[in-house]
Every structure is written in structure tokens, then in C-alpha cells.
Short mmCIF file of C-alpha atoms in Angstrom, two decimals:
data_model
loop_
_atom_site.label_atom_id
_atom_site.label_comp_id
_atom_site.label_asym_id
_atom_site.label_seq_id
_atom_site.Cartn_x
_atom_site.Cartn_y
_atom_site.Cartn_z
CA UNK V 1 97.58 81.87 101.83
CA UNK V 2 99.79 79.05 101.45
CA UNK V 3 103.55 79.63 100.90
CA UNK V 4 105.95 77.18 99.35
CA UNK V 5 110.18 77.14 99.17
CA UNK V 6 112.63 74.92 98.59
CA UNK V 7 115.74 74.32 96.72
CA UNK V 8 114.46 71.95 93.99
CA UNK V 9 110.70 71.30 93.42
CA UNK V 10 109.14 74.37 95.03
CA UNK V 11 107.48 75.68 91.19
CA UNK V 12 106.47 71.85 90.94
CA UNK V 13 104.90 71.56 94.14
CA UNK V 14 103.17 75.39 93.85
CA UNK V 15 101.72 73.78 90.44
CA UNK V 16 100.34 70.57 91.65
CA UNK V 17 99.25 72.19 94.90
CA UNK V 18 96.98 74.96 92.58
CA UNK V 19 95.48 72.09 90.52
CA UNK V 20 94.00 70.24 93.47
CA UNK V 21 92.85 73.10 95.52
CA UNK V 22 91.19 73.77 92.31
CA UNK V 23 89.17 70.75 93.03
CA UNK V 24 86.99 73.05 95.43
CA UNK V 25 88.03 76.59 95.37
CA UNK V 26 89.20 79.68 93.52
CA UNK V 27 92.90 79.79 93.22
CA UNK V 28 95.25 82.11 92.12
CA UNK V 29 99.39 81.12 91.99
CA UNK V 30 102.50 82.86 91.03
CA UNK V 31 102.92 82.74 87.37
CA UNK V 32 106.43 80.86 86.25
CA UNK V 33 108.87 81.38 88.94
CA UNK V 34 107.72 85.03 89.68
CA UNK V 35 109.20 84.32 93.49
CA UNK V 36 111.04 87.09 94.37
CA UNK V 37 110.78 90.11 96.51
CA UNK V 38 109.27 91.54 93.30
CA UNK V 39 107.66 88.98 91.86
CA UNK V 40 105.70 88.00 95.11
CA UNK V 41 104.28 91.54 95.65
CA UNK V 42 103.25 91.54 91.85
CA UNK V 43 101.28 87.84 92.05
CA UNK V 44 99.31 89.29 95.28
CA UNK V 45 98.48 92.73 93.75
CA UNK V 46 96.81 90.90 90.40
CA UNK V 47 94.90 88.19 91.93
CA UNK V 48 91.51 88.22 91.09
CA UNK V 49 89.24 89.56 94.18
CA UNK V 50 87.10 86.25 93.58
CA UNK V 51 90.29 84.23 94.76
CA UNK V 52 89.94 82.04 98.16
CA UNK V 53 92.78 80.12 97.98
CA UNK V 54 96.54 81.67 96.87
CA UNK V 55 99.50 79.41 96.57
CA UNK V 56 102.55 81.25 96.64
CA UNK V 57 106.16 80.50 95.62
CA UNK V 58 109.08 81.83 97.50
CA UNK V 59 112.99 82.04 96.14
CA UNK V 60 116.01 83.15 97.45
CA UNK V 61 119.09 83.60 96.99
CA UNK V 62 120.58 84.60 100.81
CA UNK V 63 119.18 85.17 104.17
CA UNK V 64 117.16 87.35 104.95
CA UNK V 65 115.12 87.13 101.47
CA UNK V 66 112.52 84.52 102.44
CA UNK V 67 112.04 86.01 106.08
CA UNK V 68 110.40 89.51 104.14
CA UNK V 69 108.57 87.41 101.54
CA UNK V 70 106.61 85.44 104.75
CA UNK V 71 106.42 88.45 106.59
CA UNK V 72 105.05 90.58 103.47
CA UNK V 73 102.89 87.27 102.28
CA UNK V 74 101.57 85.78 106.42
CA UNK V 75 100.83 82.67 105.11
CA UNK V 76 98.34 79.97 106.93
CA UNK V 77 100.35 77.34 105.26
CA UNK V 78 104.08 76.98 104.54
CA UNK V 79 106.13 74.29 102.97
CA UNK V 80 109.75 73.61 102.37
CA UNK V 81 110.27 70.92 99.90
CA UNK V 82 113.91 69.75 100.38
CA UNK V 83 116.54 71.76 101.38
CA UNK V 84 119.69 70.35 99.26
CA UNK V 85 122.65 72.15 98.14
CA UNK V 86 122.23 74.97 95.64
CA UNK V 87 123.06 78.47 96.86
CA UNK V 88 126.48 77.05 98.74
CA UNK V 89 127.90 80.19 97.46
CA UNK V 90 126.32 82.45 99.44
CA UNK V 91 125.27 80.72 102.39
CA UNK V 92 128.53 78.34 102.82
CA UNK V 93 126.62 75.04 104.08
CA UNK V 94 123.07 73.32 104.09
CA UNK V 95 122.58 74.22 107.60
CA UNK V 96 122.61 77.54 106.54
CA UNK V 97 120.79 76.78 103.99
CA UNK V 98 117.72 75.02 106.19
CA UNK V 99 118.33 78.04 108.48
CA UNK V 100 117.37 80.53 105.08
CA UNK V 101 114.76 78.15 104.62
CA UNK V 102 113.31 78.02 108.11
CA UNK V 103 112.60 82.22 107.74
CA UNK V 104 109.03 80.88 105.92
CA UNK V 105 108.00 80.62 109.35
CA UNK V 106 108.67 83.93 110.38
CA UNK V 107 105.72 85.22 108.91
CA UNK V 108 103.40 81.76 109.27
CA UNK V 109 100.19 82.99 111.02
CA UNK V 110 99.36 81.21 115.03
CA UNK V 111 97.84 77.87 114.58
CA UNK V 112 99.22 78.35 110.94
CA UNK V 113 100.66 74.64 109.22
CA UNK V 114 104.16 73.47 109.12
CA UNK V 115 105.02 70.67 106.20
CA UNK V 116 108.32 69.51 105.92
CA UNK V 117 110.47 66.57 104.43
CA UNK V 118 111.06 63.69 107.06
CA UNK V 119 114.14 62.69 106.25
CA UNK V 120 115.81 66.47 106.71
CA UNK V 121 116.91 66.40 109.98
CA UNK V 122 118.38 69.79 109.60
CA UNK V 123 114.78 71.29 109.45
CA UNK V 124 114.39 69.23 112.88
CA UNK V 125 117.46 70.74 114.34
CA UNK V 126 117.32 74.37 113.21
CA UNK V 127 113.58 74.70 113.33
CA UNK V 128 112.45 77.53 116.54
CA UNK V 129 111.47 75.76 119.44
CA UNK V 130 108.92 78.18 120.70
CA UNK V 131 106.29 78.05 117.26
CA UNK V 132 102.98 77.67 118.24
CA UNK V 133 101.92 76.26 114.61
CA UNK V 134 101.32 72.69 114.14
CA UNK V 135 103.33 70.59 111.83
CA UNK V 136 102.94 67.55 109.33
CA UNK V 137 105.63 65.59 107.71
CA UNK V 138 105.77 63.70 104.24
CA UNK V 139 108.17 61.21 102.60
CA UNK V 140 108.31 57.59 101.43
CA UNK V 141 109.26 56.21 105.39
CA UNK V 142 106.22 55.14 106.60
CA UNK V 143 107.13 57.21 109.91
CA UNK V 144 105.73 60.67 107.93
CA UNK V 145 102.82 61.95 108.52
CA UNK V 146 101.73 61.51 105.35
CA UNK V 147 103.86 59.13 102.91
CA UNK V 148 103.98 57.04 99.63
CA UNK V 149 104.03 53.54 98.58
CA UNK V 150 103.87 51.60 96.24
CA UNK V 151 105.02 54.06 93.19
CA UNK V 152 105.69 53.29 89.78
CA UNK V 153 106.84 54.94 87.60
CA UNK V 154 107.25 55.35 83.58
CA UNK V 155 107.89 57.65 80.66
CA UNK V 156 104.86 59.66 81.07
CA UNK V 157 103.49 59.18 84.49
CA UNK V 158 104.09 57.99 87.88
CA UNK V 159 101.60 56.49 89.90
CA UNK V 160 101.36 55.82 93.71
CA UNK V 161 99.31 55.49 96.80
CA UNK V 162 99.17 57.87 100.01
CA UNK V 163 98.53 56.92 103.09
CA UNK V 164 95.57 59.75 103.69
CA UNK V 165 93.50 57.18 101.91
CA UNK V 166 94.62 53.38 100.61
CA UNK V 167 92.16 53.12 98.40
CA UNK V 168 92.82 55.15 95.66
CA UNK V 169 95.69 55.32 93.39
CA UNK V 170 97.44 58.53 92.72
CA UNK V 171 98.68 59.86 89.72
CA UNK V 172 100.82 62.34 88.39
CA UNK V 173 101.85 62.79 84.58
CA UNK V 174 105.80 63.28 84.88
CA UNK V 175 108.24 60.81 85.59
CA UNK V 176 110.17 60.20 89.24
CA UNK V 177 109.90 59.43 92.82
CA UNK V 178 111.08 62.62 93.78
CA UNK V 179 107.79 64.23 91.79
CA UNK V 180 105.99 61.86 94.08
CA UNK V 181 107.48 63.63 96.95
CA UNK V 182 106.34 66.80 95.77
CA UNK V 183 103.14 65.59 94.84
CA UNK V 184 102.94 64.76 98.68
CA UNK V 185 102.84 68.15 99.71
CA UNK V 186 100.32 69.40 98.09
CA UNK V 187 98.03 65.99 98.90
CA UNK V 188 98.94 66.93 102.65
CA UNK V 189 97.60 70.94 101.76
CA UNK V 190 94.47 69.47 100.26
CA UNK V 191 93.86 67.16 103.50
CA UNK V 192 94.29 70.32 105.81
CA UNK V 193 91.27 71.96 103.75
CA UNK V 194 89.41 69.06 103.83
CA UNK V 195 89.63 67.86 100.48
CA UNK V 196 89.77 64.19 100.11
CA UNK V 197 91.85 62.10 97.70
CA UNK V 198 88.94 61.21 95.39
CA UNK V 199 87.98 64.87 94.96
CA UNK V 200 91.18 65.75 93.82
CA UNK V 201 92.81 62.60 92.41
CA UNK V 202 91.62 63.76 88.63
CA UNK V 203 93.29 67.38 89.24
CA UNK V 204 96.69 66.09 89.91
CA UNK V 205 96.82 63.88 87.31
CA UNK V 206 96.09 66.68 84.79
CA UNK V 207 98.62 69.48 86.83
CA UNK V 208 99.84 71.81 84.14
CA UNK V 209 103.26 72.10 84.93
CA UNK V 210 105.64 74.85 84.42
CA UNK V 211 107.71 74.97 81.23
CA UNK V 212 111.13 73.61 81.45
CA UNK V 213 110.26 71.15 83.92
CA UNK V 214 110.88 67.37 83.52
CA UNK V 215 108.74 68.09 80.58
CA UNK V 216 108.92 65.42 77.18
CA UNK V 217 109.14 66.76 73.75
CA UNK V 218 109.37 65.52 70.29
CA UNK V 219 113.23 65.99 69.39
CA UNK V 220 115.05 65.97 65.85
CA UNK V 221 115.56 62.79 63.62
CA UNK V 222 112.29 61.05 65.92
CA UNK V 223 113.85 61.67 69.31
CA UNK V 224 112.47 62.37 72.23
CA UNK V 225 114.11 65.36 75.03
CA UNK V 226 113.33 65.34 78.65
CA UNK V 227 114.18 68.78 78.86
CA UNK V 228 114.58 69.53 82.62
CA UNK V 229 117.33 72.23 81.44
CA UNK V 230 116.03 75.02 83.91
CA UNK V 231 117.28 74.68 87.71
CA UNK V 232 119.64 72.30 88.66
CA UNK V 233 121.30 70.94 92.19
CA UNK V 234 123.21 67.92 93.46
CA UNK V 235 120.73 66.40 94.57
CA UNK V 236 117.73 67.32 92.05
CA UNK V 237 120.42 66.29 88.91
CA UNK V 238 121.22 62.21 90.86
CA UNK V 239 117.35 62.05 91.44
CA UNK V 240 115.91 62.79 87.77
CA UNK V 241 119.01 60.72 86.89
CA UNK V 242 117.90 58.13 88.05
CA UNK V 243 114.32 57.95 87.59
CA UNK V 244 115.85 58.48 83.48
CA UNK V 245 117.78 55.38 83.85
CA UNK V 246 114.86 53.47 85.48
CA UNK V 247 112.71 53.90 82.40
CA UNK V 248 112.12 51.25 80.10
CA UNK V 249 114.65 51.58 77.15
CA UNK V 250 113.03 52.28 73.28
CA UNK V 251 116.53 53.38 72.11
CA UNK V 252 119.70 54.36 73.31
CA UNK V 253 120.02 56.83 76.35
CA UNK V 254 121.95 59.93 76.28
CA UNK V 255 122.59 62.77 78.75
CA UNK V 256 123.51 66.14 78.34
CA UNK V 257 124.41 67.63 81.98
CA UNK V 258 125.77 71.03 82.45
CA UNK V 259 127.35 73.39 85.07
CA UNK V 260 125.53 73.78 88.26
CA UNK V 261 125.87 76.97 89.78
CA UNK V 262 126.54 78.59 92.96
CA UNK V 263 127.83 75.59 94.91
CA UNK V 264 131.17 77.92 96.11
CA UNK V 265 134.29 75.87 97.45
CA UNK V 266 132.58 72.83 97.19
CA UNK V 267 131.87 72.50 92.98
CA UNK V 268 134.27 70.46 92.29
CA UNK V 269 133.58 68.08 94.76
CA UNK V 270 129.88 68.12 94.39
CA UNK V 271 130.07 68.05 90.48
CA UNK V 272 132.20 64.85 90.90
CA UNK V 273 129.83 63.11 93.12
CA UNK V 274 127.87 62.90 90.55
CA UNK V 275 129.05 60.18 89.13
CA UNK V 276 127.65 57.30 91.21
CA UNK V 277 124.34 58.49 89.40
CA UNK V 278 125.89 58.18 85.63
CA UNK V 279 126.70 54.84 85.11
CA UNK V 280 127.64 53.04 81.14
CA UNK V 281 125.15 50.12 82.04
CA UNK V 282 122.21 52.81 82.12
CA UNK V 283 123.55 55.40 79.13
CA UNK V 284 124.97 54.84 75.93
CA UNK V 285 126.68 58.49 75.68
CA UNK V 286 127.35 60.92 78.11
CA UNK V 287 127.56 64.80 76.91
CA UNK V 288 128.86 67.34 79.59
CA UNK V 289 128.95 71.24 79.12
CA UNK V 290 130.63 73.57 81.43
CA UNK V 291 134.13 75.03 83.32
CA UNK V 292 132.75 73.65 86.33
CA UNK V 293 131.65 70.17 85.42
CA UNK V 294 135.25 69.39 84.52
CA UNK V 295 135.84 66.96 87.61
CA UNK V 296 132.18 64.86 86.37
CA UNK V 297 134.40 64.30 83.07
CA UNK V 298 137.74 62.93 85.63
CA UNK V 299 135.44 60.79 87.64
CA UNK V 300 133.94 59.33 84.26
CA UNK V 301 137.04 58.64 82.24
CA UNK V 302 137.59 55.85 83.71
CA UNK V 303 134.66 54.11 83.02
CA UNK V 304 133.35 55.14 80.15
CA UNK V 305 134.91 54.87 76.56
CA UNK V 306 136.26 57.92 74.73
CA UNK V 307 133.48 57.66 72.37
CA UNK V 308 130.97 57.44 74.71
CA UNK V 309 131.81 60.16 77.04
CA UNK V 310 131.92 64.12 75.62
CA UNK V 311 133.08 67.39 77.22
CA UNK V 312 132.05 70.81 75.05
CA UNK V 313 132.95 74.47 76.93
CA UNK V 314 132.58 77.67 75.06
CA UNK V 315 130.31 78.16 72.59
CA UNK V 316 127.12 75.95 72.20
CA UNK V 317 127.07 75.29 68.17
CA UNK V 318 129.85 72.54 68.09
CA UNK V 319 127.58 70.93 71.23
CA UNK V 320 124.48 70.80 68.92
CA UNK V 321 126.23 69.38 65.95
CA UNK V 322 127.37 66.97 67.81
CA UNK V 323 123.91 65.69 69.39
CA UNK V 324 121.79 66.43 65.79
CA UNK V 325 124.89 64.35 64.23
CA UNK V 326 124.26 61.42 66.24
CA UNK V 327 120.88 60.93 67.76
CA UNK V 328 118.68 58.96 65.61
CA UNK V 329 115.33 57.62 65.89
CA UNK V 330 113.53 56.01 69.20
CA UNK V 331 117.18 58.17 71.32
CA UNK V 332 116.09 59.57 74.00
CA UNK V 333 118.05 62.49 75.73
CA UNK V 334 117.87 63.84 79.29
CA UNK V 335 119.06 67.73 79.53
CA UNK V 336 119.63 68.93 82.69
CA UNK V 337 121.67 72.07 84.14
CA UNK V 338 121.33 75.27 86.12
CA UNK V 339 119.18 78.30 84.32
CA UNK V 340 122.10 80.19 83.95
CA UNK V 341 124.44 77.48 82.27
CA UNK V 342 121.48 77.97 79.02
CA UNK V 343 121.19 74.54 78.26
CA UNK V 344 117.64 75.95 77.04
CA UNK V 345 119.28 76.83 74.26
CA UNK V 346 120.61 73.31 73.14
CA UNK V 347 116.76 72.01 73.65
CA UNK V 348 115.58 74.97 71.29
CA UNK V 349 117.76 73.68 68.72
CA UNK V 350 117.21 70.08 69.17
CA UNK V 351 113.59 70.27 69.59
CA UNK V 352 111.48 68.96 65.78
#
């Protein structure tokens, strides 16, 4: 059983880490995000009795939630992707946060594996000092266990190599170092059962990844969406962000960005800091949607022109107009927000 959480990148990682342990065995994974203390039980009860290998994904919302998932699920693996900021709400900080993330371990089998981000040092400082599991680390530093170099990245793809084995080049067929990241994880699950990089190399590059998810599609008037419109935080928003404004341009750039949720006393602030990541060099019009992204519209007024920079709250059909109005042939237009701002909505009408 392998287990996976995380604030951002947890139904990314569970994806890619299915496709390579496909490379070798029978897997079974929890459908969409079906990571819940309902949706957990349910993936178990239907897998196949065939399966050898099941790759599990584990939400929350609070504490407490992830501690009965591991418990009810005793994985021989566990992951946390990142830890980040989302759920600020309810748990009031990101140590908190790590510490509601750290309850994966809870129900990690002895001599079970521990893979975490190296540069989280709140995993480091929070994590129990008595676990008899071992551990592994990934990143881009070079001091993780297993890391990445050399990526590149384009429209399409994002290629890379790991250090488990410099010969071969990775690849994986969405955009963005922090993909890479979570590609990482499941390359270091494949390692521990003793799959190499060649074996798998074809089945990452071909990952089907869950709808919704830094995912291209053909838009109106010849446009293209990346529609990353389902989950949202701080930090997941500035790194897709900029991985969009890395890309080579075919047209103008737009972004549509809207609320992200639960971050408590700290929205404002967070939704604001933002801004170092949206710059008028790297997009030609900025579209905001939301009560709570107000202060991302402050922090922007002074750089960007009136035109250039749009604020829509409410309803959703003066939003679209707008957008199908002005985006023309070769535009290209990020989407990104929290689930329940329904951004999903604005891609279903855009979409050809």
C-alpha cells in the first residue's frame, strides 16, 4: 500500500506514481480525488483481488482526518508532497499544517518508507523522533536523496534527469518544475520496488492525469486554456505562474486567477503576495474573480494599466463575455482558482 498527501500535487503524484508501478505490477488507485474518510474505504473495497500494488490518495481538511485514513489504510509507503498553505482556516499555521500532515505516519507499517520534500524543514522539525521507518528525500538541491537537474520545460512537456540514474532523460507531458517535483516521488516509489528508470521512463511520459489538472485544451476563437481551475494555494498558484510565463510566447498571455479558499486571517495578505508572480512583462491582461482576491487587484494597480488589469465578482456571465470578447487566435489563457471559487465553469464556456 502506498499512501500519498499533500496540499498541492498529491492527485498528480498518486497518478504518475500508478503509471510507473504499472511498469511491473497490478495497480489499483483512487479514482479522481476520492480521498476522504469515505472515499478511501470505497477505493480499497473495489480493487480488483488481482491488485499487488495500491496507491492511495489522502485529503483533509483538519487534524485528526489523515491520522484514521493511515490507520484504516497501514500503508508500506507514505508521501507528503509539499505542505504549503491551504487549509489556514482550520488549522491557523503551516506548522499545523505539517503536523496534520505528519498523521500519514501514524499508520505507516515498521520498516515502512518515509518520502518527503527537502526543502520543508517543518516536516524535519515536527516529524516523531522515535519512527522506526526509514526515510528518503527529493527536490532539485542536490543534497536530496533523490533530485532533478537539468529540466526543461515547454508547452506540452517537461523533461529532466534524476539522479537514480544519469543516463536517461525523464519525461513528463505537462508543463512545470513543480510537476518535476512530483514526478520525483513517484521515481523514488518505483526505486524502492526495484524498478529502474528505463523500465518505467515510457510510463511516466504517457501518465494519464486527472481532469482539471494543468491540463491544455483547444479554447474559443483558436485559443488555447491551461485549465488548472480545480485546487488552488499560495504556493501551487506562484509556481504554475510561473512555469506559464516561462513558456515560449505564440500570442498574447492572459490569466484568469480566482479566490483561494480557506486561508483564514491571513487571505488578504496571502492573496496580495501574489503579485511578485504576475508581472506586465510576462502577461498582456490580467482577469481576477473573487471577494477575496480584492487585495491581488491593490497590489496590481499600480503596475498594470486599467485596460490590462480586470476585477469581475458576482455572477460569472459578464466574466465570460469579457474573455470570448477579447481573446483571439494563437491567446493563450491560464485559469487557476480553488474548486469551490467554480472557475470550471468559465473553462466550460470558453472551451471550442
Amino acid at each position: 500500500v502506498v499512501a500519498i498527501t499533500g496540499i498541492n500535487g498529491k492527485t498528480t503524484t498518486k497518478d504518475m506514481t500508478a503509471a510507473v508501478l504499472n511498469a511491473k505490477f497490478n495497480v489499483h488507485k483512487t479514482k479522481g480525488n476520492y480521498n476522504n474518510e469515505i472515499g478511501l474505504p470505497f477505493t480499497i473495497l473495489e480493487m480488483p483481488e488481482e491488485t499487488e500494488i495500491l496507491v492511495l490518495e489522502m485529503g483533509m481538511s483538519g487534524p485528526g482526518e489523515i491520522s484514521f485514513l493511515s490507520q484504516l489504510a497501514t500503508p508500506d509507503v507514505a508521501a507528503i508532497t509539499i505542505i504549503g498553505e491551504s487549509h489556514l482556516e482550520h488549522l491557523g499555521s503551516r506548522r499545523n499544517i505539517a503536523k496534520a500532515k505528519l498523521e500519514i505516519l501514524e499508520g505507516l507499517k515498521a520498516d515502512g518508507l518515509f518520502i518527503y520534500p527537502i526543502d520543508e524543514p517543518l516536516i524535519r522539525e515536527e516529524m516523531p523522533i522515535d519512527g522506526d521507518y526509514h526515510k528518503r528525500t527529493f527536490g532539485i538541491d542536490h543534497t536530496a536523496t533523490v533530485y532533478a537537474y537539468g529540466v526543461q520545460s515547454g508547452k506540452n512537456s517537461t523533461s529532466f534527469k534524476v539522479s537514480l540514474d544519469d543516463t536517461e532523460i525523464l519525461e513528463i507531458p505537462i508543463i512545470g518544475e513543480y510537476n518535476v517535483q512530483n514526478a520525483l516521488v513517484a521515481l523514488t516509489i518505483a526505486d524502492y520496488f526495484g524498478l529502474s528508470m528505463l523500465e518505467v521512463k515510457a510510463y511516466l511520459e504517457h501518465f494519464e492525469l486527472t481532469e482539471n489538472r494543468s491540463q491544455w485544451m483547444d479554447g474559443v476563437n483558436g485559443s488555447q486554456i491551461l485549465n488548472d481551475a480545480y485546487n488552488a494555494s499560495p504556493t501551487s498558484m506562484t509556481a504554475v505562474l510561473e512555469a506559464y510565463a516561462a513558456l515560449p510566447r505564440e500570442g498574447r498571455k492572459f490569466v484568469l486567477l480566482g479566490d483561494i479558499r480557506e486561508l483564514g486571517e491571513k487571505s488578504s495578505e496571502l492573496h496580495a503576495s501574489l503579485s511578485a508572480s504576475v508581472k506586465p512583462e510576462d502577461f498582456d491582461e490580467v482577469y481576477l474573480y473573487g471577494e477575496e482576491i480584492a487585495p491581488l487587484y491593490q497590489a496590481l494597480e499600480g503596475s498594470f494599466p486599467a485596460d490590462r488589469l480586470h476585477h469581475f465578482k458576482g455572477e460569472k456571465a459578464p466574466l465570460i463575455e469579457a474573455l470570448r470578447e477579447k481573446i483571439t487566435h494563437t491567446d493563450q489563457i491560464l485559469i487557476k482558482s480553488s474548486f469551490g471559487t467554480d472557475l470550471l465553469s468559465v473553462v466550460k464556456a470558453l472551451k471550442e
